[in-house]
Amino acid sequence: MSQRRLHPLLVLFAVVLLTVPWLLLRGLGFVASLPTLAVIATSGVAVIGAAFVLTWGAETAEMDVPRSFALAVLAIIAVAPEYAVDALYAFEAGAAPGTAASENAANLAVANMTGANRILVGLGWSLIALYAVYRAGTGGREVTRREGLLSTAVSLERRVSVEVVFLGVATVYAFFIPLNGGIGAVDAIFLVGLYAAYVVVVLRSETTHEPQLGVPAYLQGLPRARRIAAILLMFAFSAAVILLAVKPFAKGLEVLGPRLGLSSFFMIQWVAPLASESPEFIATAYLVNKARTTAAFNALISSKLNQWTLLIGTLVVVYSISLGYYGVLEFNQKQAGEIWLTAAQSFFAITLLVDFEITVGEALALLALFGLQFIPFFGTYEGLLLFSGVYIVLGVGILAVRRRAVVDLVRTAREYVLRPTEAERDHAGAD
């Protein structure tokens, strides 16, 4: 006897209901009177619901726009709370220039940004890869089984070469940011311009029509006007819920931290970004669960790229707006070390993907190295520099072994960038 499935709209409605308790509490002004754990629970469940709506919207949009662009939109919305938190500290830094409070806020803005980037790679990339292997079971087109578990690899489609190359350029540039003593206009112009170029490239990509299931399949069957309206509504709704829920969720964790013996600075650098990255982790885990591992990594790499470009570049803009005139967002020596370590981790992670796969052993190494940074010595400036050196040495060694793969990666990315669009091919055929 076949099992009767729920109508996709009922499934969508049920997921939207997850966000209702938080929205009601927020709208009625009851949040301030709630216990910390209640705030964390209700806002966290709302984030989960919004993440599913966001992912379904992105999957539905793949019928009308290039998949990479749809996933880039997903990535931006999913990490929007991180932008909000960082913008808050950058604005506070510009509100009282020359004071200790301003200096502390600027350092917190950098610390929150570097923590978010390292969490996204150290936890996100590694755990999603391991989850993909786990979900693949005995095999699958996106997992290559080899002798020895550590050699089993998640295989990525070659179109991710575009994201990897753009991220590589942003990573190389990031090494030079601390040399200027702060984030300035040149950094903003280069990094924001780099992301704009990436968006132009992915918009030129072809749209894909991979068969979908459940909610995305139902929505893709709607007339185009209704489908686009549904996509825009889902994006707007999920973005609003995420922005309304993640900051209280993160703040709740910050309040809970000292009760558990953790410093507020630690909470701002690590726990708050972990909370703000949660929609991204939920969305990509969902994609892996649907055997769409390349799409999951595409979203993760796109998230890293937009945080490593737009997030850094817009910090100085927000700071200058608060300041009332242009100013460089300065940070102390330790935060310079944090940026170098974040760039070094990014460099190492990129070298793992140059051959379009990441093995179980590499994912575990990425995860283990992320964990090692919490050893107290590596929290000092000297420790940050030493740890950066470890990442760089390992990355250079991998590139030396995979130098042919690097050439192939760049060539593949170039082919995707220069490939004619569907409209251009149609026009050439007509001529």
XYZ file of C-alpha atoms in Angstrom:
431
model
C 0.000 0.000 0.000
C 1.612 3.269 -1.127
C 2.169 6.016 1.365
C 0.234 9.189 0.636
C 2.402 12.286 0.531
C 1.363 15.673 1.841
C 0.592 18.364 -0.703
C 3.667 20.610 -1.206
C 1.717 23.681 -0.109
C 0.858 21.970 3.187
C 4.547 21.212 3.696
C 5.424 24.847 2.963
C 2.698 26.033 5.331
C 3.942 23.714 8.102
C 7.486 25.058 7.779
C 6.270 28.668 7.779
C 4.396 27.870 11.014
C 7.785 27.256 12.668
C 8.445 30.990 12.400
C 5.064 32.112 13.787
C 5.751 31.798 17.556
C 8.798 34.038 17.284
C 7.098 36.545 14.999
C 4.133 36.785 17.373
C 6.355 37.208 20.428
C 8.385 39.848 18.611
C 5.349 41.643 17.235
C 3.531 41.723 20.592
C 6.635 42.972 22.417
C 6.968 39.965 24.749
C 10.608 39.148 23.903
C 12.110 41.353 26.627
C 10.164 39.487 29.319
C 11.147 36.018 28.110
C 13.839 33.905 29.811
C 17.077 33.669 27.825
C 16.554 30.006 26.949
C 13.055 30.755 25.641
C 14.451 33.483 23.371
C 17.134 31.113 22.076
C 14.604 28.316 21.474
C 11.873 30.313 19.695
C 14.234 32.440 17.586
C 16.333 29.375 16.721
C 13.287 27.435 15.500
C 12.277 30.470 13.414
C 15.719 30.508 11.799
C 15.341 26.825 10.892
C 11.975 27.468 9.253
C 13.285 30.496 7.355
C 16.302 28.533 6.136
C 14.054 25.905 4.547
C 11.886 28.553 2.882
C 15.027 30.276 1.607
C 16.450 27.053 0.163
C 13.199 26.154 -1.571
C 13.068 29.633 -3.057
C 16.607 29.290 -4.415
C 15.894 25.852 -5.889
C 12.730 27.141 -7.545
C 14.616 30.146 -8.949
C 17.052 27.855 -10.795
C 14.396 27.473 -13.492
C 14.556 31.177 -14.356
C 18.103 32.301 -13.469
C 21.512 30.583 -13.496
C 21.938 28.195 -10.595
C 25.120 29.880 -9.368
C 23.279 33.199 -9.197
C 20.330 31.643 -7.329
C 22.764 30.108 -4.832
C 24.611 33.430 -4.525
C 21.325 35.092 -3.548
C 20.722 32.284 -1.050
C 24.210 32.848 0.364
C 23.731 36.603 0.770
C 20.377 36.253 2.520
C 21.607 33.396 4.724
C 24.543 35.440 6.023
C 22.642 38.748 6.185
C 22.546 38.547 10.010
C 26.336 38.472 10.026
C 26.342 41.712 8.029
C 23.889 43.236 10.515
C 25.996 42.326 13.556
C 29.244 43.537 11.976
C 27.603 46.729 10.726
C 26.395 47.409 14.264
C 29.939 47.305 15.668
C 31.329 49.348 12.755
C 28.661 52.002 13.326
C 29.422 52.080 17.062
C 33.111 52.532 16.229
C 32.314 55.649 14.193
C 29.926 57.112 16.762
C 32.635 58.131 19.230
C 35.955 58.462 17.345
C 39.155 58.560 19.356
C 37.664 56.889 22.414
C 38.355 53.520 23.977
C 34.781 52.499 23.184
C 35.346 53.270 19.495
C 38.585 51.285 19.405
C 36.933 48.346 21.149
C 33.961 48.383 18.747
C 36.293 48.447 15.709
C 38.225 45.474 17.063
C 34.962 43.624 17.731
C 33.821 44.283 14.154
C 37.011 42.686 12.813
C 36.883 39.864 15.359
C 33.278 39.046 14.485
C 34.097 39.076 10.775
C 37.163 36.837 11.086
C 35.357 34.468 13.440
C 32.454 34.127 11.007
C 34.771 33.415 8.078
C 36.759 30.789 9.959
C 33.598 29.095 11.239
C 32.159 28.971 7.720
C 35.255 27.181 6.388
C 36.469 25.267 9.429
C 33.064 23.933 10.437
C 30.875 24.489 7.385
C 33.063 23.093 4.615
C 34.391 20.183 6.662
C 31.109 19.068 8.260
C 29.109 19.372 5.029
C 31.728 17.245 3.243
C 31.600 14.611 5.975
C 27.814 14.685 5.968
C 27.791 14.202 2.190
C 29.935 11.070 2.548
C 27.669 9.802 5.307
C 24.528 10.430 3.265
C 25.978 8.767 0.176
C 25.984 5.376 1.928
C 27.503 2.844 -0.424
C 28.120 5.263 -3.249
C 26.772 8.019 -5.470
C 27.722 10.297 -8.308
C 28.973 12.981 -5.932
C 31.051 10.699 -3.703
C 34.038 8.735 -4.988
C 34.714 5.601 -2.938
C 38.359 4.603 -2.593
C 40.258 2.072 -0.531
C 40.488 3.470 2.981
C 37.802 5.746 4.421
C 40.094 8.797 4.581
C 40.591 8.634 0.792
C 36.877 8.623 0.013
C 36.104 11.984 -1.582
C 33.234 14.337 -2.270
C 33.397 15.106 -5.989
C 32.363 18.574 -7.150
C 31.209 19.639 -10.598
C 33.697 21.678 -12.577
C 31.569 24.824 -12.660
C 32.600 25.581 -9.048
C 35.950 26.588 -10.571
C 34.570 30.116 -11.028
C 33.800 30.536 -7.311
C 37.129 28.983 -6.291
C 39.173 31.303 -8.543
C 37.326 34.451 -7.398
C 37.764 33.362 -3.777
C 41.465 32.788 -4.452
C 41.878 36.353 -5.729
C 40.043 37.760 -2.685
C 42.183 35.642 -0.350
C 45.473 36.817 -1.839
C 44.312 40.427 -1.525
C 43.262 39.906 2.109
C 46.861 39.191 3.147
C 47.718 42.822 2.357
C 44.835 44.484 4.262
C 46.585 44.548 7.695
C 49.669 46.195 6.171
C 47.715 49.454 5.861
C 46.666 49.429 9.516
C 42.971 49.290 8.745
C 40.235 48.830 6.155
C 40.079 51.776 3.755
C 38.500 52.999 0.544
C 40.888 51.078 -1.727
C 39.973 47.847 0.046
C 36.271 48.592 -0.287
C 36.531 49.453 -4.002
C 38.589 46.369 -4.854
C 36.627 43.846 -2.794
C 33.144 45.108 -3.639
C 34.193 45.433 -7.287
C 35.485 41.863 -7.249
C 32.162 40.563 -5.976
C 30.285 42.639 -8.557
C 32.432 41.043 -11.279
C 31.590 37.608 -9.884
C 27.857 38.369 -10.019
C 28.185 39.509 -13.645
C 29.957 36.253 -14.508
C 27.412 33.964 -12.857
C 24.541 35.887 -14.443
C 26.019 34.905 -17.807
C 25.804 31.230 -16.892
C 23.145 28.984 -18.335
C 19.974 28.259 -16.441
C 19.586 24.635 -15.359
C 16.475 22.538 -15.239
C 17.389 19.738 -12.880
C 14.325 17.784 -11.768
C 13.132 18.880 -8.344
C 10.945 17.221 -5.742
C 8.407 18.481 -3.228
C 7.881 22.213 -2.798
C 10.364 23.423 -5.502
C 8.887 20.987 -8.051
C 5.358 22.237 -7.354
C 6.358 25.900 -7.567
C 8.298 25.354 -10.801
C 5.072 24.042 -12.326
C 3.288 27.363 -11.776
C 2.921 29.932 -14.576
C 6.045 32.074 -14.831
C 4.526 35.248 -13.349
C 3.130 33.403 -10.317
C 6.349 31.429 -9.917
C 8.520 34.551 -9.866
C 6.147 36.231 -7.424
C 6.374 33.165 -5.155
C 10.181 33.185 -5.351
C 10.421 36.872 -4.473
C 7.951 36.431 -1.605
C 9.923 33.462 -0.228
C 13.205 35.378 -0.427
C 11.686 38.448 1.232
C 9.965 36.426 3.967
C 13.019 34.331 4.816
C 15.291 37.403 4.828
C 12.926 39.253 7.170
C 12.634 36.316 9.582
C 16.377 35.696 9.608
C 17.139 39.351 10.292
C 14.513 39.508 13.044
C 15.478 36.223 14.697
C 19.221 35.686 14.416
C 20.389 38.768 16.323
C 18.249 37.961 19.415
C 19.359 34.346 19.039
C 22.997 35.442 19.016
C 22.482 37.926 21.847
C 20.799 35.211 23.883
C 23.839 33.023 23.421
C 26.072 35.942 24.427
C 24.092 36.340 27.665
C 24.234 32.604 28.259
C 28.014 32.542 27.668
C 29.167 34.333 30.849
C 26.843 32.098 32.839
C 28.845 29.208 31.432
C 32.157 30.905 32.214
C 32.855 32.242 28.691
C 33.964 35.844 28.043
C 31.794 38.289 26.093
C 34.617 38.825 23.565
C 34.743 35.064 22.961
C 30.984 35.027 22.470
C 31.105 37.910 19.971
C 33.935 36.373 17.941
C 32.729 32.789 17.958
C 29.265 32.104 19.339
C 27.441 35.042 17.720
C 28.887 34.239 14.257
C 28.035 30.569 14.767
C 24.435 31.606 15.391
C 24.368 33.952 12.400
C 25.839 31.261 10.121
C 23.229 28.698 11.183
C 20.795 29.439 8.294
C 23.607 28.694 5.846
C 24.467 25.404 7.549
C 20.823 24.327 7.610
C 20.312 25.245 3.950
C 23.419 23.415 2.726
C 22.732 20.335 4.853
C 19.291 20.238 3.256
C 20.856 20.358 -0.218
C 23.215 17.501 0.656
C 20.250 15.528 1.930
C 18.779 15.865 -1.564
C 22.035 14.576 -3.138
C 22.947 18.078 -4.332
C 26.406 18.284 -2.801
C 27.887 20.487 -5.526
C 25.043 22.968 -5.034
C 25.728 22.899 -1.272
C 29.432 23.626 -1.774
C 28.593 26.227 -4.385
C 26.495 28.014 -1.756
C 29.186 27.636 0.919
C 31.944 28.973 -1.330
C 29.689 31.814 -2.470
C 28.988 32.653 1.186
C 32.693 32.708 1.944
C 33.293 34.880 -1.125
C 30.638 37.449 -0.255
C 31.781 37.618 3.384
C 35.408 37.908 2.293
C 34.572 40.724 -0.140
C 31.274 42.520 0.522
C 31.411 42.176 4.306
C 34.951 43.537 4.593
C 34.368 46.210 1.975
C 31.167 47.545 3.516
C 32.613 47.849 7.038
C 34.509 51.012 6.131
C 31.396 52.411 4.411
C 29.258 51.939 7.543
C 32.062 53.296 9.726
C 32.407 56.433 7.573
C 28.630 57.009 7.540
C 28.596 56.893 11.339
C 31.690 59.084 11.478
C 30.133 61.719 9.209
C 33.149 61.772 6.899
C 35.510 59.280 5.291
C 37.776 57.422 7.687
C 39.815 54.214 7.754
C 38.446 51.550 10.093
C 41.531 50.899 12.185
C 42.174 47.815 14.318
C 44.862 46.681 16.723
C 47.789 44.332 16.156
C 45.956 41.251 17.409
C 43.114 41.766 14.930
C 45.719 42.109 12.162
C 46.903 38.659 13.202
C 43.299 37.416 13.121
C 42.933 38.632 9.522
C 46.181 36.922 8.492
C 45.069 33.675 10.108
C 41.669 33.884 8.384
C 43.351 34.515 5.026
C 45.771 31.622 5.628
C 42.911 29.255 6.479
C 41.091 30.374 3.329
C 44.243 29.744 1.271
C 44.622 26.243 2.713
C 40.944 25.426 2.127
C 41.133 26.569 -1.508
C 44.118 24.286 -2.156
C 41.968 21.346 -1.046
C 39.422 22.078 -3.787
C 41.713 22.725 -6.771
C 41.206 19.136 -7.965
C 37.407 19.452 -7.657
C 37.102 17.165 -4.663
C 37.662 17.043 -0.931
C 38.503 13.773 0.793
C 37.375 12.629 4.222
C 40.971 13.034 5.427
C 41.139 16.606 4.131
C 37.794 17.491 5.713
C 38.976 16.082 9.042
C 42.250 18.029 8.736
C 40.304 21.243 8.081
C 38.132 20.532 11.119
C 41.074 19.569 13.368
C 43.060 22.682 12.458
C 40.005 24.805 13.196
C 39.807 23.226 16.650
C 43.518 23.727 17.380
C 43.194 27.519 17.184
C 41.381 27.482 20.541
C 44.578 26.456 22.331
C 45.356 29.586 24.419
C 48.794 30.231 22.850
C 47.269 30.532 19.392
C 45.078 33.354 20.684
C 48.143 35.590 21.085
C 49.551 37.683 18.234
C 52.609 35.458 17.990
C 50.424 32.351 18.042
C 48.201 33.745 15.291
C 51.242 34.356 13.083
C 52.617 30.869 13.781
C 49.294 29.230 13.013
C 49.013 31.291 9.814
C 52.419 29.942 8.811
C 51.230 26.370 9.366
C 48.251 26.884 7.058
C 50.428 28.522 4.403
C 53.126 25.825 4.480
C 50.500 23.090 4.191
C 48.747 24.940 1.361
C 51.956 25.544 -0.586
C 52.835 21.855 -0.218
C 49.444 20.826 -1.590
C 49.734 23.262 -4.513
C 53.188 21.895 -5.344
C 51.729 18.405 -5.597
C 48.631 19.557 -7.471
C 50.210 22.165 -9.734
C 48.655 20.590 -12.837
C 45.261 20.676 -11.165
C 45.730 24.419 -10.527
C 46.340 25.029 -14.228
C 43.275 22.945 -15.083
C 41.177 24.838 -12.519
C 42.110 28.243 -13.945
C 41.566 27.028 -17.516
C 38.152 25.629 -16.606
C 37.117 28.843 -14.845
C 38.258 30.862 -17.862
C 36.135 28.698 -20.165
C 33.059 29.292 -18.011
C 33.731 33.035 -17.858
C 34.215 33.396 -21.619
C 31.492 30.945 -22.635
C 28.823 32.660 -24.783
C 25.433 33.069 -23.178
C 22.334 31.356 -24.573
C 21.184 34.674 -26.068
C 24.564 35.235 -27.741
C 24.515 31.721 -29.240
C 20.972 32.208 -30.496
C 21.973 35.535 -32.066
C 25.035 33.953 -33.720
C 22.859 31.131 -35.070
C 20.371 33.587 -36.509
C 23.169 35.417 -38.333
